[in-house]
Short mmCIF file of C-alpha atoms in Angstrom, two decimals:
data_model
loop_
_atom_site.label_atom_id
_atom_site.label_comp_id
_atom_site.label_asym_id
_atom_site.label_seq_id
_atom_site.Cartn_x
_atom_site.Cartn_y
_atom_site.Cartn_z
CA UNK N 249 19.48 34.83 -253.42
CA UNK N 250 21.50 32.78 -251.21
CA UNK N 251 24.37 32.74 -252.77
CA UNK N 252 24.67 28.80 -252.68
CA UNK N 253 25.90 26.79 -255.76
CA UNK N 254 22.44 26.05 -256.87
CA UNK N 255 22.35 30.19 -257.34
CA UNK N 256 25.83 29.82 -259.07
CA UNK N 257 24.23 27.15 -261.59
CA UNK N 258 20.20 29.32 -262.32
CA UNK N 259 22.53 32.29 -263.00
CA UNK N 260 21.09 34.49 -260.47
CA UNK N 261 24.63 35.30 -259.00
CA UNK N 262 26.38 36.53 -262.38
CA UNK N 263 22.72 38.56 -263.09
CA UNK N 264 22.89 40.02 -259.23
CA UNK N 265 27.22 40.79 -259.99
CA UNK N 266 25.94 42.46 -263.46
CA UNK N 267 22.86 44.56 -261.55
CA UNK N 268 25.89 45.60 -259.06
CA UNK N 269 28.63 46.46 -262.28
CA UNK N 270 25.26 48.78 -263.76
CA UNK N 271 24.88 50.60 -260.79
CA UNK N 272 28.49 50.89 -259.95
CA UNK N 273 28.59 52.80 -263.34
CA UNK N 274 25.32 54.42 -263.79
CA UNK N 275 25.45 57.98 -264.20
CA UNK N 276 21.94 59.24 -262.84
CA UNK N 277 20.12 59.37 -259.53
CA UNK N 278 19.15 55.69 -258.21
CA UNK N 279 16.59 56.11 -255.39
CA UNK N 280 15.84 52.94 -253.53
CA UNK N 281 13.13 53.15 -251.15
CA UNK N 282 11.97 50.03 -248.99
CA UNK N 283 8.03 50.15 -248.52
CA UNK N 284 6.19 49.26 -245.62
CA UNK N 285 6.88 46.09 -243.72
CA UNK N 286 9.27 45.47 -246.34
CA UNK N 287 12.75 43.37 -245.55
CA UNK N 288 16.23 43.48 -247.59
CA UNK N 289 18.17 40.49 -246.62
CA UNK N 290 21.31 38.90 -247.42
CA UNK N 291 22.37 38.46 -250.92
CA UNK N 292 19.16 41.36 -252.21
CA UNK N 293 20.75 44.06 -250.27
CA UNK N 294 24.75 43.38 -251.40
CA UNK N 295 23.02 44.36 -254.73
CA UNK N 296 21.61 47.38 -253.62
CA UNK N 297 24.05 48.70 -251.19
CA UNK N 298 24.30 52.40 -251.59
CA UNK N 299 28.13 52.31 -250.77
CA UNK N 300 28.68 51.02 -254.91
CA UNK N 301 28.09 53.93 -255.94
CA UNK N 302 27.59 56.37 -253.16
CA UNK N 303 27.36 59.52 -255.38
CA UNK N 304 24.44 58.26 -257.15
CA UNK N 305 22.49 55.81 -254.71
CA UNK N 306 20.43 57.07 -252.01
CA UNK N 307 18.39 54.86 -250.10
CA UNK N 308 14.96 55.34 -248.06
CA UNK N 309 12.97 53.35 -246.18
CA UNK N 310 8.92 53.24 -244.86
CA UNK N 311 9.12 53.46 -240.77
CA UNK N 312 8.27 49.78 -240.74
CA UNK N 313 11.03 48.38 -243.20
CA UNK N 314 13.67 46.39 -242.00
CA UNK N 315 16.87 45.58 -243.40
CA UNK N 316 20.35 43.73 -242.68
CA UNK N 317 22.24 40.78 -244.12
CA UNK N 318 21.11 38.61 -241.72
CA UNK N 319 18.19 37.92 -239.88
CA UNK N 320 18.09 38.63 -236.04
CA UNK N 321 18.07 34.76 -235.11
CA UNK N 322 21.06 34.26 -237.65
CA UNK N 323 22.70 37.08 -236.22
CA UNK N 324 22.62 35.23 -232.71
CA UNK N 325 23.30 32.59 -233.49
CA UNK N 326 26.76 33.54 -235.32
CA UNK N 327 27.58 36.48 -232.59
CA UNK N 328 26.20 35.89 -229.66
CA UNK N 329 26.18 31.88 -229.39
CA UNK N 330 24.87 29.65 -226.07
CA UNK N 331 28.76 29.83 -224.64
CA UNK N 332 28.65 34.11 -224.58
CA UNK N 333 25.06 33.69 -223.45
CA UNK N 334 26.23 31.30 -220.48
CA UNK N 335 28.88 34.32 -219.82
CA UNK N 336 26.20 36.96 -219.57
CA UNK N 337 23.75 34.29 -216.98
CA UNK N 338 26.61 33.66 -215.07
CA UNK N 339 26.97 37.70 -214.99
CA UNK N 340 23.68 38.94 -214.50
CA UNK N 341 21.33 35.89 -212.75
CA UNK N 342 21.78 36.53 -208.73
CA UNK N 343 21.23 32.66 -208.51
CA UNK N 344 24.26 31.39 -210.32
CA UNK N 345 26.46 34.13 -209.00
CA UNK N 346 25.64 33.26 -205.07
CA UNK N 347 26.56 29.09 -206.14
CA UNK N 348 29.38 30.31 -207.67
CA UNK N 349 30.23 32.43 -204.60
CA UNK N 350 29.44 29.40 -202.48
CA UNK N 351 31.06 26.79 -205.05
CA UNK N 352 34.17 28.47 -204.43
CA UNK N 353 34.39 28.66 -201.20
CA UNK N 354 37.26 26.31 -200.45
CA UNK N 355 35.88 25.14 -196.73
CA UNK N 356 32.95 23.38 -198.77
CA UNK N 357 32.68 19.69 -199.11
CA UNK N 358 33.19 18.15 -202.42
CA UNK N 359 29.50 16.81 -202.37
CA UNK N 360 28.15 20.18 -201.58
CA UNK N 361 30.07 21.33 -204.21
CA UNK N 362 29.04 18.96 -206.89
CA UNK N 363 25.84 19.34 -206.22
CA UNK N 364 26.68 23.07 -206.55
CA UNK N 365 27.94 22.69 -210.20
CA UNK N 366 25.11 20.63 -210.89
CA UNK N 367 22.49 23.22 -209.60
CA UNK N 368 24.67 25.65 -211.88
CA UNK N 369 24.30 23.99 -214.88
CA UNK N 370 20.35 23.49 -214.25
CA UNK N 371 19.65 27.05 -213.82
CA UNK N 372 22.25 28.01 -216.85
CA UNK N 373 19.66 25.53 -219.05
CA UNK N 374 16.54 26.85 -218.04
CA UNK N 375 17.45 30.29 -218.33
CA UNK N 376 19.17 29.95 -221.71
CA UNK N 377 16.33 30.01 -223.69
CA UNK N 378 14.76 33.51 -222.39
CA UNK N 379 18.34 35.20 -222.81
CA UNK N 380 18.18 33.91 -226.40
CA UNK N 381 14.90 35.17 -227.08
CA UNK N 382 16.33 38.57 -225.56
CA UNK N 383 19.07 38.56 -227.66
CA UNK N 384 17.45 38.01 -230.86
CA UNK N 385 15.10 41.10 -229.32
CA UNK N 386 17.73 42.95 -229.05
CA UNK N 387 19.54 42.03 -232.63
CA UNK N 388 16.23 42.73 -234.00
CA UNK N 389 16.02 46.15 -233.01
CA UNK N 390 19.09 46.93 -235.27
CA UNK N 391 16.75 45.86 -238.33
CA UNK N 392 14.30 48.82 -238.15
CA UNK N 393 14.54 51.72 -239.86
CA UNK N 394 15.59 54.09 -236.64
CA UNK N 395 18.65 52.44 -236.58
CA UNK N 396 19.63 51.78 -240.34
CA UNK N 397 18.91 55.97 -240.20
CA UNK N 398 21.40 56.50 -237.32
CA UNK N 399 23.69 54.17 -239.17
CA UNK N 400 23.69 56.01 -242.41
CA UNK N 401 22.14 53.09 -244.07
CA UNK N 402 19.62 55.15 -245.23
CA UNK N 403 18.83 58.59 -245.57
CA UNK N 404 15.70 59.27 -244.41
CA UNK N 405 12.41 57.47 -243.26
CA UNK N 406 10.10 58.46 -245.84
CA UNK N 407 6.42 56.89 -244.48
CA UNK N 408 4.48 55.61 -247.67
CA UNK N 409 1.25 58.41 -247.41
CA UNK N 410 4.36 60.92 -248.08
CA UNK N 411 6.87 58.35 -250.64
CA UNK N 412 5.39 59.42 -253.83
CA UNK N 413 5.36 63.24 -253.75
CA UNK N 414 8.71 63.11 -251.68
CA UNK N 415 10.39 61.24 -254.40
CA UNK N 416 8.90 63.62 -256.83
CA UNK N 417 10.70 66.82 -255.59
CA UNK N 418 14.02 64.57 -254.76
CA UNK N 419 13.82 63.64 -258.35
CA UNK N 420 13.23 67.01 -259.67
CA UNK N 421 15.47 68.52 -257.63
CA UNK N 422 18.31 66.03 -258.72
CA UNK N 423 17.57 66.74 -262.17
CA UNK N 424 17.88 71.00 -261.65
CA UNK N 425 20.85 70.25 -259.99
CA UNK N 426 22.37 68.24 -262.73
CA UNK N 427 21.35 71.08 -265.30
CA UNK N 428 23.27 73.74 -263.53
CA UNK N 429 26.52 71.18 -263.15
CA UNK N 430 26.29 70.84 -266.92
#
């Protein structure tokens, strides 16, 4: 859901707040596991966050899931917007940095100059787009399952040839366990 009034009106946020109050209070293992190629976004995985009830939720994923709130281009777009990307071109490009140098040399006429800032600007356009799409690369690698691992988002990759009989000793296990508790 998207969390949007139209959501508010259908119902589905007071069903996804009453999925979240269940789990928050259930007493018995919850396993999620996210099957291959599968994505939790946005308002699906604030229902299924493992930190509401961290004792009992345990989450796993296929080595192709993916998961965040966002998607990578939303991501950039909130975090890493055209003036930071303008920051990093003017950092990185070898271009822009020697018409900088040379724009601020103080010996330069103001035409040269001008035509300086203009040339500046230019480059700063046409190389905008590629640093996006790098961006969004790079904001997409934080989707995949490697990193929601080394984040503690979930568990363990479980790949789907191994999901049923792996979740078949968890469960049993979890259920021995409880025994000898009682």
């Amino acid at each position: 859901f998207s969390g949007g009034m139209r959501d508010l009106f259908d119902g589905v946020l007071q069903n996804g707040a009453r999925i979240v109050e269940k789990l928050r209070t259930y007493k018995n293992p919850i396993y999620i596991y996210l099957p291959p190629k599968c994505e939790l976004r946005g308002g699906a995985w604030a229902v299924v966050d493992t930190k509401i009830n961290p004792e009992r939720i345990e989450m796993y994923a296929d080595e192709t899931a993916r998961g965040s709130v966002l998607e990578p281009e939303g991501i950039v777009e909130i975090k890493y917007r055209d003036r930071q990307l303008i920051k990093t071109i003017n950092r990185l490009d070898p271009v822009v940095k020697a018409l900088k140098r040379e724009e601020g040399n103080t010996s330069i006429n103001p035409a040269v100059k001008h035509g300086n800032e203009s040339a500046i600007q230019a480059r700063q356009q046409a190389l905008l787009q590629p640093y996006r799409s790098v961006a969004v690369g790079f904001a997409d690698m934080h989707d995949k399952a490697e990193r929601m691992r080394a984040k503690g988002i979930i568990r363990k990759m479980v790949p789907w040839k191994n999901a049923r009989r792996f979740f078949y000793w968890r469960l049993k296990r979890a259920v021995v366990e409880e025994a000898l508790i009682k």
